[in-house]
Coordinates of C-alpha atoms in Angstrom, one line a residue:
Chain A
X1 CA 105.0 130.0 101.5
X2 CA 104.8 130.1 105.2
X3 CA 102.1 133.3 106.9
X4 CA 102.2 134.2 110.4
X5 CA 99.7 134.5 111.7
X6 CA 97.9 134.9 114.8
X7 CA 96.4 131.6 116.0
X8 CA 96.4 133.2 120.3
X9 CA 92.1 131.8 119.9
X10 CA 93.4 128.3 118.5
X11 CA 96.1 127.3 120.9
X12 CA 94.4 128.2 123.9
X13 CA 91.0 126.5 123.1
X14 CA 93.7 123.8 121.5
X15 CA 95.2 123.2 125.2
X16 CA 91.8 122.9 126.3
X17 CA 89.8 120.4 124.5
X18 CA 93.0 117.9 123.4
X19 CA 92.9 116.7 127.1
X20 CA 89.2 116.5 126.8
X21 CA 89.5 114.6 123.2
X22 CA 92.3 112.7 125.1
X23 CA 90.3 112.1 129.0
X24 CA 86.6 110.9 126.5
X25 CA 89.2 108.4 124.4
X26 CA 90.2 106.6 127.2
X27 CA 86.9 106.4 128.4
X28 CA 85.7 105.2 125.6
X29 CA 88.3 103.0 125.1
X30 CA 87.9 101.8 128.7
X31 CA 84.3 100.9 127.9
X32 CA 84.5 98.9 124.7
X33 CA 83.1 95.6 127.0
X34 CA 80.5 96.5 127.8
X35 CA 79.2 99.8 125.8
X36 CA 80.5 100.3 122.7
X37 CA 83.4 101.8 121.7
X38 CA 87.3 99.4 122.4
X39 CA 90.8 100.0 120.8
X40 CA 89.9 101.2 117.8
X41 CA 87.8 104.3 118.7
X42 CA 90.4 104.9 121.3
X43 CA 93.1 105.0 118.9
X44 CA 91.4 107.5 116.5
X45 CA 90.3 109.8 118.9
X46 CA 94.1 110.0 120.6
X47 CA 95.4 110.3 117.6
X48 CA 92.6 112.8 116.4
X49 CA 94.1 114.8 119.2
X50 CA 97.4 114.9 118.4
X51 CA 96.4 115.9 114.9
X52 CA 94.3 118.9 116.3
X53 CA 97.8 119.4 118.3
X54 CA 99.9 119.4 114.9
X55 CA 96.8 122.2 113.4
X56 CA 97.2 124.6 116.4
X57 CA 100.8 124.7 116.0
X58 CA 103.3 122.5 114.4
X59 CA 105.1 119.8 113.5
X60 CA 107.9 120.2 115.5
X61 CA 106.1 121.4 118.0
X62 CA 104.8 118.8 118.6
X63 CA 107.3 116.5 118.6
X64 CA 109.3 118.0 121.0
X65 CA 105.9 117.9 123.8
X66 CA 105.3 114.2 122.4
X67 CA 108.8 112.8 120.7
X68 CA 107.1 109.4 120.4
X69 CA 108.6 106.8 117.4
X70 CA 105.0 105.9 116.2
X71 CA 106.6 103.4 113.2
X72 CA 108.4 101.5 116.8
X73 CA 104.2 102.5 118.6
X74 CA 102.8 100.2 115.6
X75 CA 105.5 97.4 117.0
X76 CA 105.3 97.5 120.6
X77 CA 101.1 97.3 120.0
X78 CA 101.6 95.0 117.9
X79 CA 103.2 92.7 120.6
X80 CA 101.4 93.0 122.9
X81 CA 98.6 92.3 120.7
X82 CA 101.0 88.6 119.4
X83 CA 101.6 87.6 123.3
X84 CA 98.5 88.1 124.9
X85 CA 97.6 85.3 121.8
X86 CA 100.3 83.4 122.6
X87 CA 100.3 82.9 126.5
X88 CA 97.7 81.3 126.1
X89 CA 100.1 78.9 125.2
X90 CA 102.1 78.8 128.1
X91 CA 99.6 77.5 129.8
X92 CA 98.3 74.9 128.0
X93 CA 95.7 76.5 126.1
X94 CA 93.9 76.9 122.0
X95 CA 96.2 80.4 120.6
X96 CA 94.6 83.8 121.8
X97 CA 92.0 82.1 124.6
X98 CA 91.8 84.9 127.5
X99 CA 91.3 84.4 130.5
X100 CA 89.2 87.4 133.3
X101 CA 89.3 86.9 137.1
X102 CA 87.3 89.6 139.7
X103 CA 89.1 92.1 141.3
X104 CA 87.9 93.9 145.2
X105 CA 90.4 97.2 144.5
X106 CA 90.9 99.4 146.5
X107 CA 89.6 102.8 144.2
X108 CA 86.9 101.0 141.9
X109 CA 86.1 98.8 144.6
X110 CA 84.7 94.5 142.4
X111 CA 86.6 94.8 139.1
X112 CA 86.3 91.8 136.1
X113 CA 90.6 92.2 134.9
X114 CA 90.2 90.9 131.6
X115 CA 93.3 89.8 128.8
X116 CA 91.6 91.6 125.9
X117 CA 92.4 94.3 127.3
X118 CA 95.6 93.6 126.4
X119 CA 95.0 92.8 123.0
X120 CA 92.6 95.4 122.8
X121 CA 96.3 98.0 124.3
X122 CA 97.1 96.7 121.6
X123 CA 94.6 97.5 118.4
X124 CA 94.7 101.2 120.6
X125 CA 98.5 101.4 120.4
X126 CA 99.0 100.0 116.5
X127 CA 96.2 102.4 115.8
X128 CA 97.5 106.1 116.8
X129 CA 100.9 104.6 115.7
X130 CA 99.5 104.2 111.8
X131 CA 97.7 107.6 112.4
X132 CA 100.3 110.1 113.6
X133 CA 103.5 107.9 110.7
X134 CA 100.2 107.7 107.9
X135 CA 99.3 112.2 108.7
X136 CA 103.9 113.1 109.8
X137 CA 104.9 111.3 106.7
X138 CA 102.6 113.3 104.8
X139 CA 103.1 116.5 106.2
X140 CA 106.6 115.4 106.8
X141 CA 107.6 115.1 102.8
X142 CA 107.7 117.7 100.2
Chain B
X1 CA 93.5 70.9 120.4
X2 CA 96.6 71.4 119.3
X3 CA 98.2 74.4 119.4
X4 CA 101.1 72.9 117.0
X5 CA 98.6 74.3 114.1
X6 CA 99.3 78.1 115.0
X7 CA 102.7 78.3 114.7
X8 CA 102.7 78.3 110.5
X9 CA 101.3 81.4 111.4
X10 CA 103.2 82.9 114.4
X11 CA 106.6 82.2 113.9
X12 CA 106.9 84.7 110.4
X13 CA 104.4 87.0 112.9
X14 CA 106.8 87.5 115.1
X15 CA 109.4 87.3 113.4
X16 CA 108.1 90.6 111.1
X17 CA 107.6 92.0 115.0
X18 CA 110.4 91.4 116.1
X19 CA 112.5 92.6 112.3
X20 CA 110.6 96.4 113.2
X21 CA 113.2 96.8 116.0
X22 CA 116.2 95.5 114.0
X23 CA 115.0 98.3 111.3
X24 CA 118.8 100.1 110.4
X25 CA 120.8 96.8 112.2
X26 CA 121.1 95.6 108.5
X27 CA 122.4 91.9 109.2
X28 CA 120.7 92.2 112.9
X29 CA 118.3 91.9 109.9
X30 CA 119.3 88.6 108.0
X31 CA 119.5 86.6 110.2
X32 CA 116.9 86.9 112.9
X33 CA 115.2 86.5 109.6
X34 CA 117.0 83.6 108.2
X35 CA 117.6 81.8 111.7
X36 CA 113.6 82.2 111.8
X37 CA 113.2 80.8 108.2
X38 CA 115.3 77.5 109.6
X39 CA 112.1 77.1 112.4
X40 CA 109.1 77.5 110.2
X41 CA 111.1 74.5 107.6
X42 CA 111.3 72.7 110.9
X43 CA 108.6 72.8 112.4
X44 CA 106.0 72.9 108.9
X45 CA 108.3 69.0 108.6
X46 CA 107.5 68.1 112.0
X47 CA 104.0 69.0 110.9
X48 CA 103.2 67.3 107.5
X49 CA 104.9 64.0 109.4
X50 CA 101.9 64.8 112.6
X51 CA 98.9 65.1 110.5
X52 CA 101.0 61.9 108.3
X53 CA 101.0 59.7 111.1
X54 CA 96.9 62.2 113.0
X55 CA 95.4 62.6 110.6
X56 CA 93.8 66.2 110.2
X57 CA 94.9 68.8 113.0
X58 CA 92.8 71.3 114.2
X59 CA 92.9 74.6 116.6
X60 CA 89.9 75.8 117.9
X61 CA 91.9 79.3 117.9
X62 CA 90.5 81.3 121.9
X63 CA 89.1 78.0 122.6
X64 CA 85.5 78.2 120.8
X65 CA 83.8 75.7 119.7
X66 CA 83.8 75.0 115.3
X67 CA 81.2 76.6 113.8
X68 CA 81.1 79.3 116.3
X69 CA 85.2 80.2 117.2
X70 CA 87.9 79.7 114.1
X71 CA 89.7 77.1 113.3
X72 CA 93.4 76.6 111.7
X73 CA 93.3 73.2 110.3
X74 CA 95.8 71.9 108.1
X75 CA 94.8 68.4 105.8
X76 CA 97.1 66.7 104.9
X77 CA 97.4 69.8 101.6
X78 CA 97.6 72.5 104.0
X79 CA 100.4 70.7 105.4
X80 CA 102.3 70.3 102.3
X81 CA 101.2 73.3 101.0
X82 CA 103.4 75.3 104.0
X83 CA 106.0 73.1 103.9
X84 CA 107.0 74.0 100.7
X85 CA 106.4 77.8 101.3
X86 CA 109.0 77.1 104.3
X87 CA 111.5 75.9 102.0
X88 CA 110.8 78.7 98.6
X89 CA 111.3 81.7 101.8
X90 CA 114.4 80.0 102.9
X91 CA 116.4 79.0 99.7
X92 CA 114.7 83.7 98.9
X93 CA 115.9 84.6 102.2
X94 CA 119.5 83.7 101.6
X95 CA 119.8 85.3 97.6
X96 CA 118.2 88.3 99.1
X97 CA 121.2 88.3 101.2
X98 CA 123.2 89.1 98.3
X99 CA 121.4 90.0 95.3
X100 CA 118.8 92.7 97.2
X101 CA 119.8 96.2 96.9
X102 CA 120.9 98.5 100.8
X103 CA 118.4 101.0 100.7
X104 CA 115.7 97.9 100.2
X105 CA 116.9 96.7 103.3
X106 CA 116.3 98.8 104.7
X107 CA 113.4 99.8 104.8
X108 CA 111.8 96.5 106.3
X109 CA 112.0 94.0 103.8
X110 CA 112.7 91.4 105.6
X111 CA 109.7 92.0 107.9
X112 CA 107.2 92.8 105.0
X113 CA 108.6 89.1 103.7
X114 CA 107.1 87.5 106.8
X115 CA 104.1 89.2 106.8
X116 CA 103.5 87.6 103.3
X117 CA 104.5 84.0 104.9
X118 CA 101.5 84.5 107.9
X119 CA 99.8 85.6 104.6
X120 CA 100.2 82.9 103.0
X121 CA 101.2 80.4 104.8
X122 CA 97.5 81.7 106.8
X123 CA 95.3 81.7 104.0
X124 CA 96.6 77.4 103.4
X125 CA 95.8 76.7 106.9
X126 CA 92.6 78.4 107.5
X127 CA 88.9 77.4 108.0
X128 CA 86.5 79.5 107.9
X129 CA 85.4 81.4 105.1
X130 CA 86.4 84.9 106.1
X131 CA 89.6 84.9 107.4
X132 CA 90.8 83.0 104.5
X133 CA 89.9 87.0 103.2
X134 CA 91.9 88.7 106.2
X135 CA 95.1 86.8 105.6
X136 CA 94.2 87.3 101.7
X137 CA 94.3 90.9 102.5
X138 CA 97.6 90.4 104.8
X139 CA 99.8 88.9 102.0
X140 CA 98.1 91.5 99.0
X141 CA 98.8 94.3 101.8
X142 CA 102.6 93.0 101.7
X143 CA 102.8 92.5 98.3
X144 CA 102.0 95.8 97.6
X145 CA 104.9 97.3 99.3
X146 CA 106.8 94.4 97.9
X147 CA 105.8 95.5 94.6
X148 CA 106.3 98.7 94.7
X149 CA 109.7 98.8 97.5
X150 CA 112.5 100.4 96.1
X151 CA 110.2 103.3 94.7
X152 CA 112.0 102.9 90.2
X153 CA 108.9 104.6 87.7
X154 CA 108.0 101.3 86.8
X155 CA 107.2 100.0 90.1
X156 CA 105.1 102.6 90.6
X157 CA 103.1 101.9 87.8
X158 CA 102.8 98.4 88.1
X159 CA 101.5 98.6 91.2
X160 CA 98.6 101.6 91.0
X161 CA 97.4 98.6 88.7
X162 CA 97.2 95.8 90.4
X163 CA 96.0 97.3 93.6
X164 CA 93.4 98.5 91.0
X165 CA 92.8 94.2 89.8
X166 CA 93.5 93.4 93.7
X167 CA 91.0 96.5 95.9
X168 CA 88.0 95.5 92.9
X169 CA 88.8 91.6 93.9
X170 CA 89.0 91.8 97.6
X171 CA 85.5 94.0 96.7
X172 CA 84.2 90.8 95.4
X173 CA 86.0 88.7 97.4
X174 CA 82.7 89.9 100.3
X175 CA 79.8 90.7 98.3
X176 CA 80.8 86.9 97.6
X177 CA 80.9 86.0 101.6
X178 CA 78.7 88.2 102.1
X179 CA 76.0 85.9 99.5
X180 CA 77.6 83.5 100.8
X181 CA 76.2 84.7 104.0
X182 CA 72.2 85.1 103.6
X183 CA 72.2 82.0 101.9
X184 CA 73.8 80.2 104.9
X185 CA 74.6 82.1 106.8
X186 CA 77.8 80.7 108.8
X187 CA 81.5 81.2 108.0
X188 CA 83.7 77.8 109.2
X189 CA 84.1 76.4 106.6
X190 CA 83.3 72.3 107.5
X191 CA 80.2 74.1 109.0
X192 CA 79.1 75.8 105.1
X193 CA 79.6 72.6 103.0
X194 CA 76.9 70.5 105.7
X195 CA 74.6 72.6 105.0
X196 CA 75.2 73.2 101.4
X197 CA 75.0 69.4 101.2
X198 CA 71.6 69.5 103.3
X199 CA 70.1 72.5 100.9
X200 CA 71.8 70.1 98.3
X201 CA 72.9 73.7 96.5
X202 CA 69.7 75.5 94.3
X203 CA 70.7 78.0 92.4
X204 CA 72.5 81.0 94.0
X205 CA 74.7 78.6 96.2
X206 CA 75.0 77.9 92.1
X207 CA 75.8 81.5 91.3
X208 CA 77.8 82.7 94.7
X209 CA 80.4 80.1 93.2
X210 CA 81.0 81.3 90.0
X211 CA 81.7 84.5 92.6
X212 CA 84.7 82.8 94.3
X213 CA 85.9 81.4 91.1
X214 CA 86.4 84.9 89.5
X215 CA 87.1 86.3 92.4
X216 CA 90.7 83.3 92.5
X217 CA 90.5 83.8 89.3
X218 CA 91.7 87.4 90.4
X219 CA 93.8 86.2 92.3
X220 CA 95.0 82.7 91.0
X221 CA 95.3 84.9 87.2
X222 CA 93.2 82.5 84.8
X223 CA 92.6 83.1 82.0
X224 CA 90.5 86.0 81.7
X225 CA 92.0 88.0 85.1
X226 CA 95.2 87.1 84.8
X227 CA 95.8 91.2 82.3
X228 CA 97.0 92.1 85.5
X229 CA 99.9 89.4 86.0
X230 CA 102.7 89.8 83.4
X231 CA 103.0 94.1 83.8
X232 CA 102.8 93.8 87.2
X233 CA 105.1 90.9 88.0
X234 CA 108.1 92.3 85.7
X235 CA 108.8 95.2 87.7
X236 CA 109.5 93.9 91.1
X237 CA 114.1 92.5 91.9
X238 CA 114.3 89.6 91.1
X239 CA 114.1 87.9 94.0
X240 CA 110.2 89.3 95.3
X241 CA 109.4 88.4 91.3
X242 CA 110.3 84.4 93.1
X243 CA 107.8 85.4 96.2
X244 CA 105.0 86.3 94.6
X245 CA 105.2 83.6 90.9
X246 CA 106.3 80.6 93.5
X247 CA 104.0 81.7 96.4
X248 CA 100.9 84.0 95.2
X249 CA 98.6 82.6 92.1
X250 CA 99.4 79.2 94.4
X251 CA 96.7 80.4 97.1
X252 CA 94.0 81.5 94.7
X253 CA 95.1 78.3 93.2
X254 CA 94.6 76.6 96.6
X255 CA 91.1 78.7 97.0
X256 CA 89.6 77.1 93.9
X257 CA 91.1 73.6 94.6
X258 CA 89.8 73.9 98.8
X259 CA 86.5 75.6 97.4
X260 CA 85.8 73.3 94.7
X261 CA 85.5 70.0 95.9
X262 CA 84.7 71.5 99.9
X263 CA 81.9 73.5 99.1
X264 CA 80.3 73.2 95.7
X265 CA 80.9 70.0 94.1
X266 CA 77.0 69.3 94.4
X267 CA 76.9 70.8 90.4
X268 CA 79.9 69.7 88.3
X269 CA 77.9 70.2 85.1
X270 CA 77.9 73.2 85.3
X271 CA 80.6 74.5 87.6
X272 CA 83.5 72.7 87.1
X273 CA 82.7 72.6 83.4
X274 CA 82.7 76.2 82.6
X275 CA 86.4 75.8 85.2
X276 CA 87.4 73.5 82.3
X277 CA 87.2 76.0 79.9
X278 CA 88.6 78.5 81.1
X279 CA 91.7 76.3 82.4
X280 CA 91.5 75.2 78.6
X281 CA 92.0 79.1 76.7
X282 CA 94.4 79.7 79.7
X283 CA 96.3 76.7 78.4
X284 CA 96.2 78.2 74.8
X285 CA 97.0 82.3 76.2
X286 CA 99.4 81.7 78.4
X287 CA 101.2 79.0 75.5
X288 CA 100.7 82.0 73.0
X289 CA 102.5 84.5 75.5
X290 CA 105.0 82.3 76.4
X291 CA 106.5 81.4 72.3
X292 CA 105.6 85.3 71.8
X293 CA 108.5 87.2 73.6
X294 CA 112.4 87.5 73.7
X295 CA 113.0 88.2 77.5
X296 CA 113.9 86.1 79.3
X297 CA 110.8 87.4 82.1
X298 CA 107.8 87.5 80.5
X299 CA 108.5 83.5 79.3
X300 CA 108.5 83.0 82.9
X301 CA 105.8 85.2 83.6
X302 CA 103.4 82.9 81.1
X303 CA 104.7 79.8 82.4
X304 CA 102.8 80.6 85.7
X305 CA 100.0 81.2 83.4
X306 CA 100.9 78.3 82.3
X307 CA 101.2 75.8 84.9
X308 CA 97.8 77.6 86.3
X309 CA 96.0 76.3 84.1
X310 CA 97.4 73.1 83.5
X311 CA 96.3 72.8 87.3
X312 CA 92.6 74.0 87.6
X313 CA 91.7 71.8 84.5
X314 CA 93.4 68.9 87.6
X315 CA 91.4 70.6 89.3
X316 CA 88.0 70.6 86.7
X317 CA 88.1 66.6 85.5
X318 CA 87.2 66.8 89.7
X319 CA 89.2 62.5 89.7
X320 CA 90.9 61.4 92.0
X321 CA 93.5 60.7 90.6
X322 CA 93.2 64.5 88.2
X323 CA 92.7 66.2 91.1
X324 CA 96.1 64.1 92.4
X325 CA 97.6 65.4 89.6
X326 CA 97.2 69.0 90.3
X327 CA 98.6 68.6 93.7
X328 CA 102.0 67.0 92.7
X329 CA 101.6 69.2 89.2
X330 CA 101.3 72.6 92.3
X331 CA 103.8 71.6 94.2
X332 CA 106.3 71.0 91.7
X333 CA 105.6 74.6 90.3
X334 CA 105.9 76.1 93.4
X335 CA 109.3 74.5 93.1
X336 CA 110.7 74.9 90.5
X337 CA 109.4 78.0 88.8
X338 CA 111.1 80.4 91.9
X339 CA 114.0 78.1 90.7
X340 CA 113.7 79.4 86.9
X341 CA 112.8 83.0 88.5
X342 CA 116.6 83.0 90.9
X343 CA 117.8 81.7 87.9
X344 CA 117.5 83.6 85.3
X345 CA 118.1 86.5 88.3
X346 CA 121.3 85.3 88.0
X347 CA 121.9 85.6 83.9
X348 CA 120.4 89.1 83.7
X349 CA 123.2 90.6 87.0
X350 CA 125.0 89.2 84.3
X351 CA 125.2 90.1 80.9
X352 CA 123.1 93.3 82.4
X353 CA 119.8 92.8 79.7
X354 CA 116.7 90.2 79.7
X355 CA 116.2 89.9 76.3
X356 CA 117.5 85.9 75.0
X357 CA 119.0 87.8 71.8
X358 CA 121.8 89.8 73.2
X359 CA 122.6 86.8 75.9
X360 CA 124.9 84.1 74.5
X361 CA 127.6 81.6 75.0
X362 CA 126.5 82.0 79.1
X363 CA 128.2 78.2 78.9
X364 CA 131.2 79.5 78.5
X365 CA 131.2 81.7 81.2
X366 CA 129.3 79.5 84.0
X367 CA 129.2 75.8 83.0
X368 CA 127.2 74.9 86.4
X369 CA 124.9 77.9 86.0
X370 CA 123.9 76.8 82.7
X371 CA 123.2 73.5 83.3
X372 CA 121.6 74.1 86.8
X373 CA 119.2 75.9 83.6
X374 CA 118.8 73.1 81.6
X375 CA 117.1 70.2 84.4
X376 CA 115.5 73.6 86.0
X377 CA 114.1 74.0 82.4
X378 CA 113.4 70.4 81.5
X379 CA 112.1 69.6 84.4
X380 CA 109.9 72.9 84.1
X381 CA 108.8 70.3 81.0
X382 CA 108.1 67.5 82.6
X383 CA 110.8 65.2 81.3
X384 CA 110.6 61.6 83.2
X385 CA 113.0 60.9 86.1
X386 CA 112.8 64.8 86.9
X387 CA 109.7 66.7 89.3
X388 CA 107.4 67.4 86.7
X389 CA 106.5 64.2 85.8
X390 CA 104.2 63.1 88.0
X391 CA 102.0 65.4 87.9
X392 CA 101.0 66.7 84.2
X393 CA 100.6 62.4 83.0
X394 CA 98.3 62.3 86.7
X395 CA 96.7 65.0 85.4
X396 CA 96.3 63.3 81.5
X397 CA 95.6 59.8 83.2
X398 CA 92.9 60.9 84.9
X399 CA 91.6 63.4 81.9
X400 CA 91.4 60.9 79.9
X401 CA 89.5 57.8 81.6
X402 CA 86.8 61.1 82.6
X403 CA 86.8 61.0 78.8
X404 CA 88.1 64.8 78.6
X405 CA 90.6 64.1 75.0
X406 CA 91.0 67.2 74.2
X407 CA 91.6 68.7 77.5
X408 CA 94.2 66.3 77.7
X409 CA 95.7 66.3 74.4
X410 CA 96.3 70.4 74.8
X411 CA 97.7 69.8 78.0
X412 CA 99.7 67.2 77.0
X413 CA 100.9 69.8 73.4
X414 CA 101.5 73.2 75.8
X415 CA 104.5 70.8 77.2
X416 CA 105.8 70.9 74.3
X417 CA 105.3 74.3 73.8
X418 CA 106.3 75.0 77.7
X419 CA 110.2 72.9 76.8
X420 CA 110.3 75.0 73.4
X421 CA 110.2 78.1 74.9
X422 CA 113.0 77.1 77.9
X423 CA 114.4 74.9 75.1
X424 CA 114.4 79.1 73.6
X425 CA 116.8 80.5 77.0
X426 CA 119.1 78.1 76.8
X427 CA 120.2 77.6 73.2
X428 CA 120.5 82.0 73.2
X429 CA 121.9 82.7 76.5
X430 CA 124.2 79.7 76.9
X431 CA 125.2 78.3 73.6
X432 CA 126.7 80.1 70.4
X433 CA 129.9 82.7 71.1
X434 CA 131.4 84.3 74.0
X435 CA 129.9 88.6 73.9
X436 CA 131.0 90.7 75.3
X437 CA 128.9 93.1 78.2
X438 CA 129.6 96.3 78.6
X439 CA 128.1 96.2 82.4
X440 CA 128.9 98.7 84.9
X441 CA 131.8 98.1 87.9
X442 CA 130.0 98.5 90.6
X443 CA 127.6 95.8 88.5
X444 CA 129.9 92.9 87.9
X445 CA 129.1 91.7 91.9
X446 CA 130.3 88.6 91.8
X447 CA 127.6 85.4 91.8
X448 CA 129.2 82.3 93.2
X449 CA 127.4 82.7 96.4
X450 CA 123.6 83.4 94.8
X451 CA 123.7 79.7 92.9
X452 CA 123.7 78.2 96.9
X453 CA 120.2 78.4 97.2
X454 CA 119.3 77.6 92.8
X455 CA 121.0 74.3 93.7
X456 CA 118.8 74.0 97.2
X457 CA 116.1 73.8 95.5
X458 CA 117.0 72.1 92.4
X459 CA 118.0 69.0 94.8
X460 CA 114.5 68.9 96.4
X461 CA 112.6 69.2 93.1
X462 CA 115.3 66.0 92.4
X463 CA 114.5 64.1 95.5
X464 CA 111.1 65.2 95.2
X465 CA 110.2 63.3 91.3
X466 CA 113.1 60.4 92.3
X467 CA 110.6 59.5 95.7
X468 CA 107.6 60.6 94.0
X469 CA 106.8 57.7 94.6
X470 CA 107.4 58.2 99.2
X471 CA 105.8 61.8 98.1
X472 CA 102.4 60.2 96.7
X473 CA 101.7 58.1 99.9
X474 CA 102.0 62.1 100.9
X475 CA 99.5 63.7 98.5
X476 CA 96.5 60.5 98.4
X477 CA 96.2 61.9 102.6
X478 CA 95.8 65.3 100.7
X479 CA 93.5 63.7 97.9
X480 CA 91.7 61.5 100.4
X481 CA 90.1 64.2 102.0
X482 CA 89.7 66.7 98.8
X483 CA 87.4 63.8 97.2
X484 CA 85.7 63.5 100.8
X485 CA 84.3 66.7 102.3
X486 CA 83.1 64.4 105.5
X487 CA 86.7 63.7 106.7
X488 CA 87.1 67.5 107.1
X489 CA 83.1 68.1 108.2
X490 CA 84.2 65.8 110.8
X491 CA 87.9 66.7 111.7
X492 CA 86.5 69.9 112.3
X493 CA 83.4 70.0 113.4
X494 CA 83.6 66.6 116.3
X495 CA 83.7 68.2 119.3
X496 CA 81.3 70.7 118.0

C-alpha cells in the first residue's frame, strides 16, 4: 500500500544535500593518491547521493533525472580499468604498468597527471554501477 | 618481462566485458565467445611451446620487481592446465549453443563463462598467494551465478549450500594467508618458499600447511570435505556441470600440488601422510558413491571424487613417478570428465530421465553416441591404449617404489569399481530392448550437432593416450619444476 505523505522538508533538504555529497565524493576521489580516499569510497559516496534521491523521490523520478543503464556503467568501468592495464602492453611495458608526467595546467598550476587515475575512474564507475544495480533491482522486484 | 603470459587471463576478461554490451544479441554473443575461445586455444598452445623452449616464463605485473609486485608465472604445469582448460571451454561453448535455453543465454551466460575462465586461468598462472585467493573468488563468484542462473527450485536450494560452504572456505583461506604472512612476512610464493626453507618449517608452518589442506580440500572435494559436491553439482544444466566437473575441483587440486611441492615440503612424514590417509578415504568413499546410485549424473559426480582421491594420493607419495602420474592423470581426467558429462547430457535429453533403469536400447537409436560413451568409459577406467592408463600406472609405480603397497592396491582396485560403474551405465542404457520414451514434442531436439564437441574431446583424449610418449616430455618438465622448487624460485626472483 502506498501512502502519499507530504515530504516537502525531506525533498528540499535533499536538493541541497545531494550536491554537497556529490562534490565531496568527487573531492575524495581525486584526493586518493595523497590522502585517504580513492575510487571505491568515492563511488560509494556518489551512489549514496543517488540513494538519497531515491529515498526522497521515487524510482521513476530518479530514472528520469539520471537515465543511466547501470549495468552498462559497470561494463564501461571495467573497460576503463582493464584498458589502462592493456595500454601498457602497447608501450612494451608489463601489464598494468602506470605512467605519470608533470604538466603546467592553466588553472591548477604544476600538476602531475597519472594513469592510475584512469584505473580509479574505472573502479569508481564499477562501484556506482554495482551499488545502483543492486538497489534498483531489489527496489523494483515485488 | 613477457606480456604473453598474461594473455590467457586477459583475453577471457576482455571478452567477458565486451559480451556485457551484447547482452540481448544472442547470436553475436555466440560468435564472439567462440572466436575468443579459438584465440585462447592458440595462445595457450604457443605458451606451452614457449615454456618448453625457453623455460619458465615470468611477468612482473606493473613492472615491480619480484617479491614486491605480483608475479604471473607460467611453468609447464600451469601452461598445460591452461591449454586443457581452453580446449574444454571451446567444446563446452559449442555444446551450449544448442543445449542452453534462450533465457539463460540472454542473462549473461556467456559473460559468466568467460569470467569463470578468468578465475581458473588466473589461479593456474599466479605466483602470489593472495592473488590466488582473489582468482579463487573470481572463479567462485562466477560459479555461484552459473549455478543459480535460470532460478529453478533445485538450483536455488543447492546454490545456498554451495555458497555457504565456499564462503566459509574462503574465510579460512584468508585466515590461513594471514597466519602465513605473520610468520614469513611475504606473499610471493617463490619468496615464501625461500623463507620457509630458511626457517626449516617450524611447527606453526605445519599447522598452516594443514589449514591450507583443509581450505583447498573444501574447494577440491577431498574426503571429509566433499559432502557439498554431489548435491550442488546435481543442480545446474549439463554444460555448466561439465565446466564445474572438469575445472573447479582441479583448481583445488592444482593449489594443493603447488603449495605442497613448492612451500610445505620439509616435513612430509607429517603433512603428506595425513594427505595420504585423506586421499585413500576419498577414493573409498567415492567408490561407495559410484556403486550406490542408479542415476547417471550422480555416478559421474562420484567419479570426480574418486579421481580427486587418486590424484591426491599421487601427490602425497611425493616421488618423481607419482607426481608425474598425478599431473598426467589430472590432464586426462579434465578432458574425460567433461566428455562424460556432455555424453550423459545427450542421454538425458534423448530419454527424458537420468535413471539408468528407465533407459535401454539406446545403441539402436544412436550407435555413435554408444561407442563414444564406450571409449570414454574405458579411458576413464584406464584401459591401456587410452588416456587414463599412463597416469595411473605411474601413480601406482611411484606408490610401490615408495613402499605404499596398500595405497597402490586401493588405487588399482578403485579402477575396477570405476570401470564397473560406467559399464553399468553402458549396459543398462545402451544394451537391451529398445524402450519408448514419452517426451514432449519440444524436448525432441535434434542432437546430432552435439556429437561434434564430444567428438573433439574424445579425439583429443585418444590422441593423448596414443601420444603419451610425446606428452610425457612436457609433463616431465612440469615435474622437474615441482620436484625442485629452486628452479621456480630462481625464475621468479632472478631479477630481484
